[in-house]
Amino acid sequence: MMTIRSKLMFVFSSFAVVAVLAGSGFVLQKAIAEKSSYVNELNSLLVPQLRSEVDQRLRSLAILLNQYSAAPSKTKFSKSQLETLISSIKSSAPYVDALVLTNTANGNLAIQINTSDDVGTRTENLIKDLQFKNKLDVTANKFQISKDAFALYRAPGGHLVGLVFNTKEFLALTEYSRGKDSYIVNSNNEVLFSNVLHGSAANFFPSLNLVGTGATIVGTDVPWANGKTRSAFFTRSEMITNASVLMVEDKVSWLTIATPLLNSTISVLFILIIAAFAAALWLAKSLAAPIETLTEQAAKVGLGDWKAIFLKASTVEIAKLTSAFNAMIENLQRRERDLTLANQKIVRTESLAAVGRIGAGVAHEVKNPLASILSYAQLLEMQINAAQKVEPPSAGPEKIEKIKNYNSMILDDTRRATRIINDLLTFARQKEIQTESVRVEEYVSSLKEKLSPLCQQNGIQFSTVVDVSSADAQISVDREQIYQVIYNLVQNATHALAEIDSPNKKIELSAKVQDSSVCLAIEDNGSGIKPENLEKIFEPFFSTKKMGQGSGLGLAISYGIMQMHGGQIQVKSSINVGTTFTLVFPKEK
């Protein structure tokens, strides 16, 4: 049985092979078709485009030269005019290296624009040629080009302007795609200049019939003097009177056309194959890896490992599967937590019930003897007080005082034991609650009045905060018993605050609505409860107070009262930060 990875790799490999075969067939078909259209494309598109480009550049140059050619005889041009002319030529006609203005105030005025090595010599030669030129031989608004890339121009009725062309820059106008050679050829089949090596252009240039106007195919199988068979195309520029622009390239075969297409196609196919394998690996990782991970996690969950269960998904289907798996894990975790909490509650309830039953029996047996001891101790205290009033006393004052101290100790311990017995009986015989509906804001206000004196006696600031959303909320409580719970919590907070040395001791009673419950929180900034004691504080007889300061039954009783109200008591504490007890009541609808 194949895995997902194997299937995906097979599918994409097959796709890559088919793509290679289809691409190769496309290249051959394209090469054959392009060979027949190639010559027509050059003749109908590229060559006219070349002519248009050359004419446009030369027209721009003519417009620039007209204002100087048409100037009156013996005109003296200012320095700023010449600088403007040079700047304009550099920006719009970079193929002009130098120019000569004739019939100026200074005779022939030579202006060198570029500073290549031979520009100066070529400019001097141009000045010499101009001495033998008749301006009438040059058609107005047209250029006449001669060897060495010299050009003549004049405006209608104007003077001659001689120009030295930079052949490389000028022929850049003719250098379109496919690496063609460019020539400027006069009507005598004479090469004036070319973009091929100097001297070799004339040597290899054949005799051509350059008759006609516009874009013309001279021939597609022209034998060149160097033995090559080439294709030639020429166009006559409207701005040049005595020369044409000729483009030449080697004869095109279908293999010549196919080679670049084949190279580009191979590159594309190579990239396509790599992309196919990358896509296969990515899909395999996207599909197979999450499934394998889910399988591993399922095995871990079966062993009770709940740690790493949340997975990232790359597809909608995997996302749904992952979401269902995670939901299942969350449900299992929640059920396990609920079972654990329920089990803890059952154990705690049974433990409290057992302690209550035992405590009730012990308390019943011990209460009466304690009551008898307390009565006799009180009678003894009365007799000691009476003996101190007799004159003279029946015993020495020191002895009487000593006996009185002993009796006080008996009274204090007996009263403390009695309180513990009473708390134990209260814990064992918690009476049924008598609930009534109370408005939260009013109830908190009444609690503040009752509890403020206790806090003030201990130098503690007591405050209440009622959330706006919970002000009108109502809860069903037994006022007396809930007051007992809150009083016990506030008293515990005062004991915790007594352990710290701070002038800013605070206890806050707050109320807020949370979902379908109302929460009353008692928060202090006391010494806090150690983490290891948090799980034990609701157990009977467990206390963190010093010996003799508490019975350890207050929180156990409070826990039982909250259970009878259908609520909860929660605690959060941090050492040296404080403790918060929260009473959670069901909100009345």
Coordinates of C-alpha atoms in Angstrom, one line a residue:
M1 CA 0.0 0.0 0.0
M2 CA 1.4 3.4 -1.1
T3 CA 1.8 6.2 1.4
I4 CA 0.5 9.7 0.7
R5 CA 4.1 10.9 0.0
S6 CA 4.7 8.1 -2.6
K7 CA 1.5 8.9 -4.4
L8 CA 2.2 12.6 -4.6
M9 CA 5.7 12.1 -5.8
F10 CA 4.5 9.7 -8.5
V11 CA 1.8 12.1 -9.7
F12 CA 4.1 15.1 -9.9
S13 CA 6.9 13.1 -11.6
S14 CA 4.4 12.0 -14.3
F15 CA 3.3 15.6 -14.6
A16 CA 6.9 16.8 -15.1
V17 CA 7.6 14.2 -17.8
V18 CA 4.4 15.1 -19.7
A19 CA 5.4 18.8 -19.4
V20 CA 8.8 18.2 -20.9
L21 CA 7.4 16.3 -23.9
A22 CA 4.7 18.9 -24.5
G23 CA 7.3 21.7 -24.1
S24 CA 9.7 20.2 -26.6
G25 CA 6.9 19.7 -29.2
F26 CA 5.8 23.3 -28.6
V27 CA 9.3 24.6 -29.3
L28 CA 9.7 22.8 -32.6
Q29 CA 6.2 23.9 -33.8
K30 CA 7.0 27.5 -32.7
A31 CA 10.4 27.6 -34.4
I32 CA 8.9 26.4 -37.7
A33 CA 6.1 28.9 -37.6
E34 CA 8.3 31.8 -36.5
K35 CA 10.8 31.2 -39.3
S36 CA 8.1 32.1 -41.9
S37 CA 6.9 35.2 -40.0
Y38 CA 10.4 36.4 -39.0
V39 CA 11.3 38.2 -42.2
N40 CA 7.8 39.8 -42.5
E41 CA 8.0 40.9 -38.9
L42 CA 11.3 42.7 -39.6
N43 CA 10.0 44.3 -42.8
S44 CA 6.6 45.4 -41.5
L45 CA 7.5 46.3 -37.9
L46 CA 11.1 46.7 -37.0
V47 CA 12.4 48.5 -40.1
P48 CA 9.6 51.2 -40.1
Q49 CA 10.2 51.6 -36.4
L50 CA 13.9 52.2 -37.1
R51 CA 13.1 54.8 -39.8
S52 CA 10.6 56.6 -37.5
E53 CA 13.2 56.7 -34.7
V54 CA 16.0 58.1 -36.9
D55 CA 13.7 60.7 -38.5
Q56 CA 12.4 61.8 -35.1
R57 CA 15.9 62.4 -33.7
L58 CA 17.1 64.3 -36.7
R59 CA 13.9 66.5 -36.8
S60 CA 14.6 67.4 -33.2
L61 CA 18.2 68.3 -34.1
A62 CA 17.0 70.3 -37.1
I63 CA 14.7 72.4 -34.9
L64 CA 17.6 73.1 -32.6
L65 CA 19.9 74.2 -35.4
N66 CA 17.4 76.4 -37.3
Q67 CA 17.8 79.4 -35.0
Y68 CA 21.5 79.4 -35.7
S69 CA 21.5 78.5 -39.4
A70 CA 18.8 81.2 -40.1
A71 CA 20.7 83.9 -38.2
P72 CA 21.7 87.0 -40.3
S73 CA 25.2 87.0 -41.9
K74 CA 28.1 88.0 -39.7
T75 CA 26.0 87.3 -36.5
K76 CA 28.0 87.4 -33.3
F77 CA 26.7 84.7 -30.9
S78 CA 27.0 85.4 -27.2
K79 CA 28.7 83.1 -24.8
S80 CA 25.3 82.3 -23.2
Q81 CA 23.8 81.4 -26.6
L82 CA 26.6 79.0 -27.4
E83 CA 26.4 77.4 -23.9
T84 CA 22.6 77.0 -24.4
L85 CA 23.3 75.3 -27.8
I86 CA 25.9 73.0 -26.3
S87 CA 23.6 72.0 -23.4
S88 CA 20.6 71.4 -25.7
I89 CA 22.7 69.2 -28.0
K90 CA 24.1 67.2 -25.2
S91 CA 20.6 66.4 -23.8
S92 CA 18.7 65.9 -27.1
A93 CA 21.4 64.8 -29.6
P94 CA 24.2 63.0 -27.8
Y95 CA 25.4 61.6 -31.1
V96 CA 26.8 65.0 -32.1
D97 CA 30.5 65.4 -31.1
A98 CA 31.1 68.9 -32.7
L99 CA 29.5 71.5 -35.0
V100 CA 30.7 74.4 -37.2
L101 CA 28.6 77.5 -37.7
T102 CA 29.4 79.3 -41.0
N103 CA 29.2 83.0 -42.0
T104 CA 29.4 84.3 -38.4
A105 CA 31.1 87.4 -37.2
N106 CA 34.2 85.3 -36.7
G107 CA 33.9 83.3 -39.9
N108 CA 33.5 79.6 -39.3
L109 CA 32.8 79.1 -35.6
A110 CA 33.8 75.6 -34.4
I111 CA 32.1 74.3 -31.3
Q112 CA 33.5 71.0 -29.8
I113 CA 30.9 69.3 -27.6
N114 CA 32.6 66.0 -26.7
T115 CA 36.3 65.6 -25.9
S116 CA 37.2 62.3 -27.4
D117 CA 40.7 61.9 -28.9
D118 CA 39.9 62.4 -32.5
V119 CA 37.1 65.0 -32.3
G120 CA 39.5 67.9 -32.7
T121 CA 41.1 66.5 -35.8
R122 CA 37.8 65.6 -37.3
T123 CA 36.5 69.1 -36.6
E124 CA 39.5 70.6 -38.5
N125 CA 38.8 68.3 -41.4
L126 CA 35.1 69.4 -41.4
I127 CA 36.1 73.1 -41.5
K128 CA 38.3 72.4 -44.6
D129 CA 35.5 70.6 -46.3
L130 CA 33.1 73.5 -45.7
Q131 CA 35.4 75.8 -47.6
F132 CA 34.5 73.9 -50.8
K133 CA 30.8 73.4 -50.1
N134 CA 28.0 75.4 -51.8
K135 CA 25.0 75.8 -49.5
L136 CA 22.7 75.5 -52.4
D137 CA 23.9 71.9 -52.9
V138 CA 22.3 71.1 -49.5
T139 CA 18.5 70.7 -49.4
A140 CA 16.9 73.0 -46.8
N141 CA 15.8 71.3 -43.6
K142 CA 17.6 68.1 -44.6
F143 CA 20.9 66.5 -43.7
Q144 CA 23.6 65.5 -46.1
I145 CA 26.0 62.8 -44.8
S146 CA 29.5 62.1 -46.1
K147 CA 32.3 59.8 -45.1
D148 CA 33.8 60.0 -41.7
A149 CA 30.3 60.8 -40.4
F150 CA 30.3 64.4 -41.5
A151 CA 26.8 66.0 -41.9
L152 CA 25.7 69.2 -43.5
Y153 CA 22.5 71.1 -42.7
R154 CA 20.9 74.4 -43.4
A155 CA 17.6 76.2 -42.7
P156 CA 15.6 77.6 -45.6
G157 CA 17.6 80.6 -46.9
G158 CA 20.1 80.0 -44.0
H159 CA 23.8 79.3 -43.7
L160 CA 25.5 75.9 -43.6
V161 CA 26.0 74.1 -40.4
G162 CA 28.5 71.3 -40.3
L163 CA 28.3 68.4 -37.8
V164 CA 30.6 65.7 -36.7
F165 CA 28.6 62.6 -35.7
N166 CA 29.6 60.1 -33.1
T167 CA 29.0 57.0 -35.2
K168 CA 28.6 54.7 -32.1
E169 CA 25.9 56.9 -30.6
F170 CA 24.2 57.6 -34.0
L171 CA 24.0 53.9 -34.9
A172 CA 22.6 53.1 -31.5
L173 CA 19.4 54.3 -33.0
T174 CA 19.5 51.3 -35.3
E175 CA 20.6 48.7 -32.9
Y176 CA 17.4 46.8 -32.1
S177 CA 17.1 43.2 -30.9
R178 CA 18.7 40.1 -32.6
G179 CA 22.2 41.6 -32.9
K180 CA 21.9 43.1 -36.4
D181 CA 24.7 45.0 -38.1
S182 CA 23.9 48.6 -39.2
Y183 CA 25.3 50.6 -42.1
I184 CA 24.8 54.1 -43.4
V185 CA 25.1 53.7 -47.2
N186 CA 25.0 56.3 -50.0
S187 CA 23.3 55.8 -53.4
N188 CA 26.6 54.6 -54.9
N189 CA 26.6 51.6 -52.6
E190 CA 29.4 53.1 -50.6
V191 CA 29.5 52.6 -46.8
L192 CA 29.8 55.9 -45.1
F193 CA 30.0 54.4 -41.6
S194 CA 28.9 51.3 -39.8
N195 CA 28.7 49.7 -36.3
V196 CA 31.0 46.8 -37.4
L197 CA 34.8 47.0 -37.1
H198 CA 36.2 50.0 -38.9
G199 CA 37.4 49.1 -42.4
S200 CA 35.9 45.6 -42.5
A201 CA 32.4 47.0 -43.3
A202 CA 33.5 48.2 -46.8
N203 CA 35.7 45.1 -47.4
F204 CA 32.8 42.6 -46.9
F205 CA 30.0 44.8 -48.2
P206 CA 28.6 43.4 -51.5
S207 CA 27.1 45.3 -54.4
L208 CA 23.4 45.8 -53.7
N209 CA 20.5 47.4 -55.6
L210 CA 19.3 50.0 -53.2
V211 CA 16.4 51.3 -55.3
G212 CA 13.0 52.3 -53.9
T213 CA 11.7 54.1 -50.9
G214 CA 10.3 53.1 -47.5
A215 CA 11.0 49.8 -45.8
T216 CA 12.3 47.3 -48.4
I217 CA 13.7 43.8 -48.3
V218 CA 16.9 43.8 -50.3
G219 CA 17.2 40.1 -50.0
T220 CA 17.0 37.2 -47.6
D221 CA 19.8 35.2 -49.3
V222 CA 22.5 37.9 -50.1
P223 CA 26.0 36.4 -50.6
W224 CA 28.4 38.4 -48.5
A225 CA 32.0 38.9 -49.5
N226 CA 33.2 37.0 -46.4
G227 CA 31.3 33.9 -47.6
K228 CA 28.3 34.3 -45.4
T229 CA 24.7 34.3 -46.6
R230 CA 22.8 37.1 -45.0
S231 CA 19.5 39.0 -45.0
A232 CA 19.5 42.7 -45.7
F233 CA 16.8 45.4 -45.1
F234 CA 17.1 49.1 -45.7
T235 CA 15.0 52.2 -45.2
R236 CA 15.3 55.7 -46.5
S237 CA 15.2 58.5 -43.9
E238 CA 13.1 61.5 -44.8
M239 CA 15.7 63.7 -43.1
I240 CA 18.7 62.3 -45.0
T241 CA 19.0 63.2 -48.7
N242 CA 21.9 61.1 -49.9
A243 CA 22.0 58.0 -47.8
S244 CA 20.0 55.1 -46.4
V245 CA 20.1 53.0 -43.3
L246 CA 20.8 49.3 -43.9
M247 CA 20.4 46.5 -41.4
V248 CA 22.1 43.1 -42.1
E249 CA 22.1 39.8 -40.2
D250 CA 23.0 36.2 -40.9
K251 CA 20.5 34.1 -42.7
V252 CA 18.0 32.7 -40.2
S253 CA 17.3 29.0 -40.0
W254 CA 14.6 27.3 -37.9
L255 CA 17.3 26.0 -35.6
T256 CA 18.6 29.5 -35.0
I257 CA 15.2 30.6 -33.9
A258 CA 14.5 27.4 -32.0
T259 CA 17.8 27.6 -30.0
P260 CA 16.8 30.5 -27.7
L261 CA 13.3 29.2 -27.5
L262 CA 14.6 25.8 -26.6
N263 CA 17.0 27.2 -24.0
S264 CA 14.2 29.3 -22.4
T265 CA 11.8 26.4 -22.6
I266 CA 14.4 24.0 -21.0
S267 CA 15.0 26.6 -18.2
V268 CA 11.2 26.9 -17.7
L269 CA 10.8 23.2 -17.7
F270 CA 13.7 22.7 -15.3
I271 CA 12.2 25.2 -12.9
L272 CA 8.8 23.5 -13.4
I273 CA 10.2 20.1 -12.5
I274 CA 11.9 21.5 -9.4
A275 CA 8.6 23.3 -8.5
A276 CA 6.7 20.1 -9.1
F277 CA 9.0 18.2 -6.7
A278 CA 8.9 21.0 -4.2
A279 CA 5.1 21.1 -4.4
A280 CA 5.0 17.3 -3.9
L281 CA 7.2 17.6 -0.9
W282 CA 5.2 20.5 0.5
L283 CA 1.8 18.7 -0.1
A284 CA 3.2 15.6 1.4
K285 CA 4.4 17.5 4.4
S286 CA 1.1 19.4 4.6
L287 CA -1.1 16.3 4.4
A288 CA 1.0 13.4 5.7
A289 CA 2.9 15.1 8.4
P290 CA -0.2 16.4 10.3
I291 CA -1.8 13.0 10.0
E292 CA 1.3 11.2 11.4
T293 CA 1.5 13.8 14.2
L294 CA -2.1 13.2 15.0
T295 CA -1.5 9.5 15.1
E296 CA 1.4 10.0 17.5
Q297 CA -0.6 12.3 19.7
A298 CA -3.5 9.9 19.8
A299 CA -1.1 7.2 21.1
K300 CA 0.2 9.6 23.7
V301 CA -3.3 10.6 24.8
G302 CA -4.1 6.9 25.2
L303 CA -1.2 6.8 27.7
G304 CA -2.4 9.9 29.5
D305 CA -0.1 12.5 28.0
W306 CA -2.0 15.8 27.5
K307 CA 0.9 18.1 26.9
A308 CA 1.5 18.7 23.2
I309 CA -1.9 18.5 21.6
F310 CA -2.5 21.7 19.7
L311 CA -1.4 21.4 16.1
K312 CA -1.1 23.8 13.2
A313 CA -3.1 22.9 10.0
S314 CA -2.2 23.8 6.4
T315 CA -5.5 22.8 4.7
V316 CA -9.2 23.1 5.4
E317 CA -9.6 19.4 5.8
I318 CA -6.6 18.9 8.0
A319 CA -7.8 22.0 10.0
K320 CA -11.2 20.4 10.6
L321 CA -9.6 17.1 11.6
T322 CA -7.1 18.9 13.9
S323 CA -10.0 21.0 15.4
A324 CA -12.0 17.8 16.1
F325 CA -9.0 16.1 17.6
N326 CA -8.2 19.1 19.8
A327 CA -11.9 19.4 20.8
M328 CA -11.9 15.8 21.8
I329 CA -8.8 16.3 23.9
E330 CA -10.2 19.4 25.5
N331 CA -13.4 17.5 26.4
L332 CA -11.4 14.6 27.8
Q333 CA -9.3 17.0 29.8
R334 CA -12.4 18.8 31.1
R335 CA -14.1 15.6 32.0
E336 CA -11.0 14.4 33.8
R337 CA -10.8 17.7 35.7
D338 CA -14.4 17.5 36.5
L339 CA -14.1 14.0 37.8
T340 CA -11.0 14.9 39.8
L341 CA -12.9 17.9 41.4
A342 CA -16.0 15.8 42.0
N343 CA -13.9 13.1 43.6
Q344 CA -12.1 15.7 45.7
K345 CA -15.5 17.1 46.8
I346 CA -16.8 13.7 47.6
V347 CA -13.7 12.9 49.7
R348 CA -13.8 16.3 51.4
T349 CA -17.5 15.9 52.1
E350 CA -17.1 12.4 53.5
S351 CA -14.1 13.6 55.5
L352 CA -16.0 16.5 56.9
A353 CA -19.0 14.3 57.6
A354 CA -16.8 11.8 59.4
V355 CA -15.1 14.6 61.4
G356 CA -18.5 16.0 62.2
R357 CA -19.9 12.7 63.5
I358 CA -16.8 12.0 65.6
G359 CA -16.7 15.7 66.7
A360 CA -20.3 15.6 67.7
G361 CA -19.8 12.6 69.8
V362 CA -16.7 13.9 71.4
A363 CA -18.1 17.3 72.0
H364 CA -21.2 15.9 73.6
E365 CA -19.1 13.8 76.0
V366 CA -16.7 16.6 76.8
K367 CA -19.1 19.6 76.9
N368 CA -20.7 18.7 80.2
P369 CA -17.4 18.0 82.1
L370 CA -16.1 21.3 80.7
A371 CA -19.2 23.1 81.9
S372 CA -18.8 21.6 85.3
I373 CA -15.1 22.6 85.5
L374 CA -16.0 26.1 84.3
S375 CA -18.7 26.4 87.0
Y376 CA -16.4 25.3 89.8
A377 CA -13.6 27.6 88.6
Q378 CA -16.0 30.5 88.6
L379 CA -17.1 29.6 92.2
L380 CA -13.5 29.4 93.2
E381 CA -12.9 32.9 91.7
M382 CA -15.8 34.2 93.7
Q383 CA -14.4 32.8 97.0
I384 CA -10.9 34.1 96.3
N385 CA -12.4 37.6 95.7
A386 CA -14.4 37.3 98.9
A387 CA -11.3 36.1 100.9
Q388 CA -9.3 39.1 99.7
K389 CA -12.0 41.4 101.3
V390 CA -11.8 39.7 104.8
E391 CA -9.7 41.6 107.4
P392 CA -7.3 40.2 108.2
P393 CA -7.2 37.8 105.1
S394 CA -7.2 34.1 105.9
A395 CA -4.0 33.7 103.8
G396 CA -1.2 35.8 102.8
P397 CA -1.8 38.3 99.9
E398 CA 0.9 36.7 97.7
K399 CA -0.5 33.3 98.1
I400 CA -4.0 34.5 97.3
E401 CA -2.8 36.3 94.2
K402 CA -0.9 33.2 93.1
I403 CA -4.1 31.0 93.6
K404 CA -6.1 33.6 91.6
N405 CA -3.6 33.5 88.7
Y406 CA -3.9 29.7 88.5
N407 CA -7.6 29.9 88.5
S408 CA -7.6 32.5 85.7
M409 CA -5.5 30.1 83.6
I410 CA -8.1 27.4 84.3
L411 CA -10.9 29.7 83.3
D412 CA -9.2 30.9 80.1
D413 CA -8.4 27.4 78.9
T414 CA -11.8 26.1 79.8
R415 CA -13.5 28.9 77.9
R416 CA -11.2 28.3 74.9
A417 CA -12.1 24.5 75.0
T418 CA -15.7 25.4 75.3
R419 CA -15.5 27.7 72.2
I420 CA -13.8 24.9 70.3
I421 CA -16.5 22.4 71.4
N422 CA -19.2 24.9 70.3
D423 CA -17.5 25.4 66.9
L424 CA -17.3 21.7 66.5
L425 CA -21.0 21.3 67.3
T426 CA -21.8 24.1 64.9
F427 CA -19.7 22.3 62.2
A428 CA -21.4 18.9 63.0
R429 CA -24.9 20.3 63.3
Q430 CA -25.1 22.9 60.6
K431 CA -28.7 24.0 60.5
E432 CA -30.7 24.4 57.4
I433 CA -30.4 27.8 55.7
Q434 CA -33.3 30.3 55.7
T435 CA -32.7 32.2 52.5
E436 CA -34.1 35.5 51.3
S437 CA -33.6 37.5 48.2
V438 CA -31.3 40.5 48.8
R439 CA -30.1 43.3 46.5
V440 CA -26.3 43.1 46.2
E441 CA -25.6 46.9 46.7
E442 CA -27.8 47.1 49.8
Y443 CA -26.3 43.9 51.3
V444 CA -22.7 45.1 50.8
S445 CA -23.6 48.4 52.4
S446 CA -25.0 46.6 55.5
L447 CA -21.9 44.5 55.7
K448 CA -19.7 47.6 55.6
E449 CA -21.5 49.1 58.6
K450 CA -21.0 45.9 60.6
L451 CA -17.4 45.2 59.7
S452 CA -15.9 48.6 59.7
P453 CA -15.5 48.8 63.5
L454 CA -13.6 45.5 63.6
C455 CA -11.1 46.9 61.0
Q456 CA -10.8 50.3 62.6
Q457 CA -9.9 48.7 65.9
N458 CA -7.0 47.1 64.2
G459 CA -5.8 50.2 62.3
I460 CA -7.0 48.8 58.9
Q461 CA -8.7 50.7 56.1
F462 CA -11.9 48.9 55.1
S463 CA -13.6 49.8 51.8
T464 CA -16.3 48.4 49.5
V465 CA -16.6 48.4 45.7
V466 CA -19.8 47.5 43.9
D467 CA -19.6 47.1 40.1
V468 CA -22.2 49.1 38.2
S469 CA -23.5 46.0 36.4
S470 CA -24.0 44.1 39.7
A471 CA -25.6 46.9 41.8
D472 CA -29.2 45.8 41.0
A473 CA -28.4 42.1 40.9
Q474 CA -30.1 39.9 43.5
I475 CA -28.9 36.8 45.3
S476 CA -30.7 34.4 47.7
V477 CA -28.8 34.1 51.0
D478 CA -29.2 33.3 54.6
R479 CA -28.2 36.7 56.0
E480 CA -26.9 35.4 59.4
Q481 CA -24.9 32.5 58.0
I482 CA -23.3 34.5 55.1
Y483 CA -22.5 37.3 57.6
Q484 CA -20.7 34.6 59.7
V485 CA -18.7 33.5 56.6
I486 CA -17.7 37.1 55.7
Y487 CA -17.0 38.0 59.3
N488 CA -14.7 35.0 59.6
L489 CA -12.8 35.9 56.4
V490 CA -12.4 39.6 57.5
Q491 CA -11.2 38.4 60.9
N492 CA -8.6 36.1 59.3
A493 CA -7.5 39.1 57.1
T494 CA -7.0 41.2 60.2
H495 CA -4.8 38.5 61.6
A496 CA -2.8 38.3 58.4
L497 CA -2.3 42.1 58.3
A498 CA -1.1 42.0 61.9
E499 CA 1.9 40.0 60.8
I500 CA 3.2 42.8 58.5
D501 CA 4.7 46.2 59.3
S502 CA 3.0 48.6 57.0
P503 CA 1.1 51.9 57.5
N504 CA -1.1 51.1 54.5
K505 CA -3.1 48.1 55.6
K506 CA -6.3 47.5 53.5
I507 CA -9.2 45.1 53.3
E508 CA -11.6 45.5 50.4
L509 CA -15.1 43.9 49.9
S510 CA -16.1 44.0 46.3
A511 CA -19.1 42.7 44.3
K512 CA -19.4 42.0 40.6
V513 CA -21.5 39.9 38.2
Q514 CA -19.6 37.3 36.3
D515 CA -21.7 35.3 33.7
S516 CA -24.6 33.8 35.6
S517 CA -23.0 34.3 39.1
V518 CA -22.5 37.1 41.6
C519 CA -19.1 37.2 43.2
L520 CA -18.3 38.8 46.6
A521 CA -14.5 39.1 47.1
I522 CA -12.6 39.9 50.4
E523 CA -9.1 41.1 49.5
D524 CA -6.3 42.1 51.8
N525 CA -2.7 43.1 51.3
G526 CA -1.4 41.0 54.2
S527 CA 1.3 38.4 54.5
G528 CA -0.4 35.8 52.2
I529 CA -0.8 32.0 52.4
K530 CA 2.0 29.6 51.4
P531 CA 1.2 27.7 48.2
E532 CA 1.5 24.3 50.0
N533 CA -1.2 25.4 52.5
L534 CA -3.8 26.5 50.0
E535 CA -5.2 23.0 49.4
K536 CA -5.5 22.4 53.2
I537 CA -7.1 25.6 54.5
F538 CA -10.7 24.2 54.2
E539 CA -9.8 21.0 56.2
P540 CA -11.1 20.8 59.8
F541 CA -8.6 21.8 62.5
F542 CA -6.1 23.1 60.0
S543 CA -4.8 26.5 60.9
T544 CA -1.8 28.7 60.1
K545 CA -2.3 30.9 63.2
K546 CA -0.3 30.6 66.3
M547 CA -1.3 28.1 69.0
G548 CA -4.4 29.3 70.9
Q549 CA -5.4 31.9 68.2
G550 CA -7.9 29.7 66.3
S551 CA -9.7 26.4 66.3
G552 CA -9.1 25.7 62.6
L553 CA -12.8 25.2 62.0
G554 CA -13.8 28.6 60.7
L555 CA -13.0 28.0 57.0
A556 CA -14.4 24.5 57.1
I557 CA -17.7 25.9 58.5
S558 CA -17.6 28.6 55.8
Y559 CA -17.1 26.0 53.1
G560 CA -20.1 24.0 54.3
I561 CA -22.3 27.1 54.4
M562 CA -21.4 28.0 50.8
Q563 CA -22.1 24.5 49.7
M564 CA -25.6 24.7 51.2
H565 CA -26.1 28.0 49.3
G566 CA -25.3 26.1 46.0
G567 CA -22.2 28.3 45.7
Q568 CA -18.4 28.1 45.9
I569 CA -15.6 29.6 47.9
Q570 CA -12.4 30.3 46.0
V571 CA -9.0 31.5 47.2
K572 CA -6.0 33.2 45.5
S573 CA -2.9 34.2 47.5
S574 CA 0.7 35.4 47.0
I575 CA 3.3 35.7 49.7
N576 CA 3.9 39.3 50.9
V577 CA 1.2 40.5 48.4
G578 CA -2.1 39.4 49.9
T579 CA -5.0 37.0 49.7
T580 CA -8.4 37.1 48.0
F581 CA -11.3 34.9 49.0
T582 CA -14.2 34.9 46.5
L583 CA -17.7 33.8 47.4
V584 CA -19.6 32.7 44.2
F585 CA -23.4 32.8 44.4
P586 CA -25.9 31.9 41.7
K587 CA -27.6 35.0 40.4
E588 CA -31.3 35.2 40.6
K589 CA -33.1 35.5 37.3

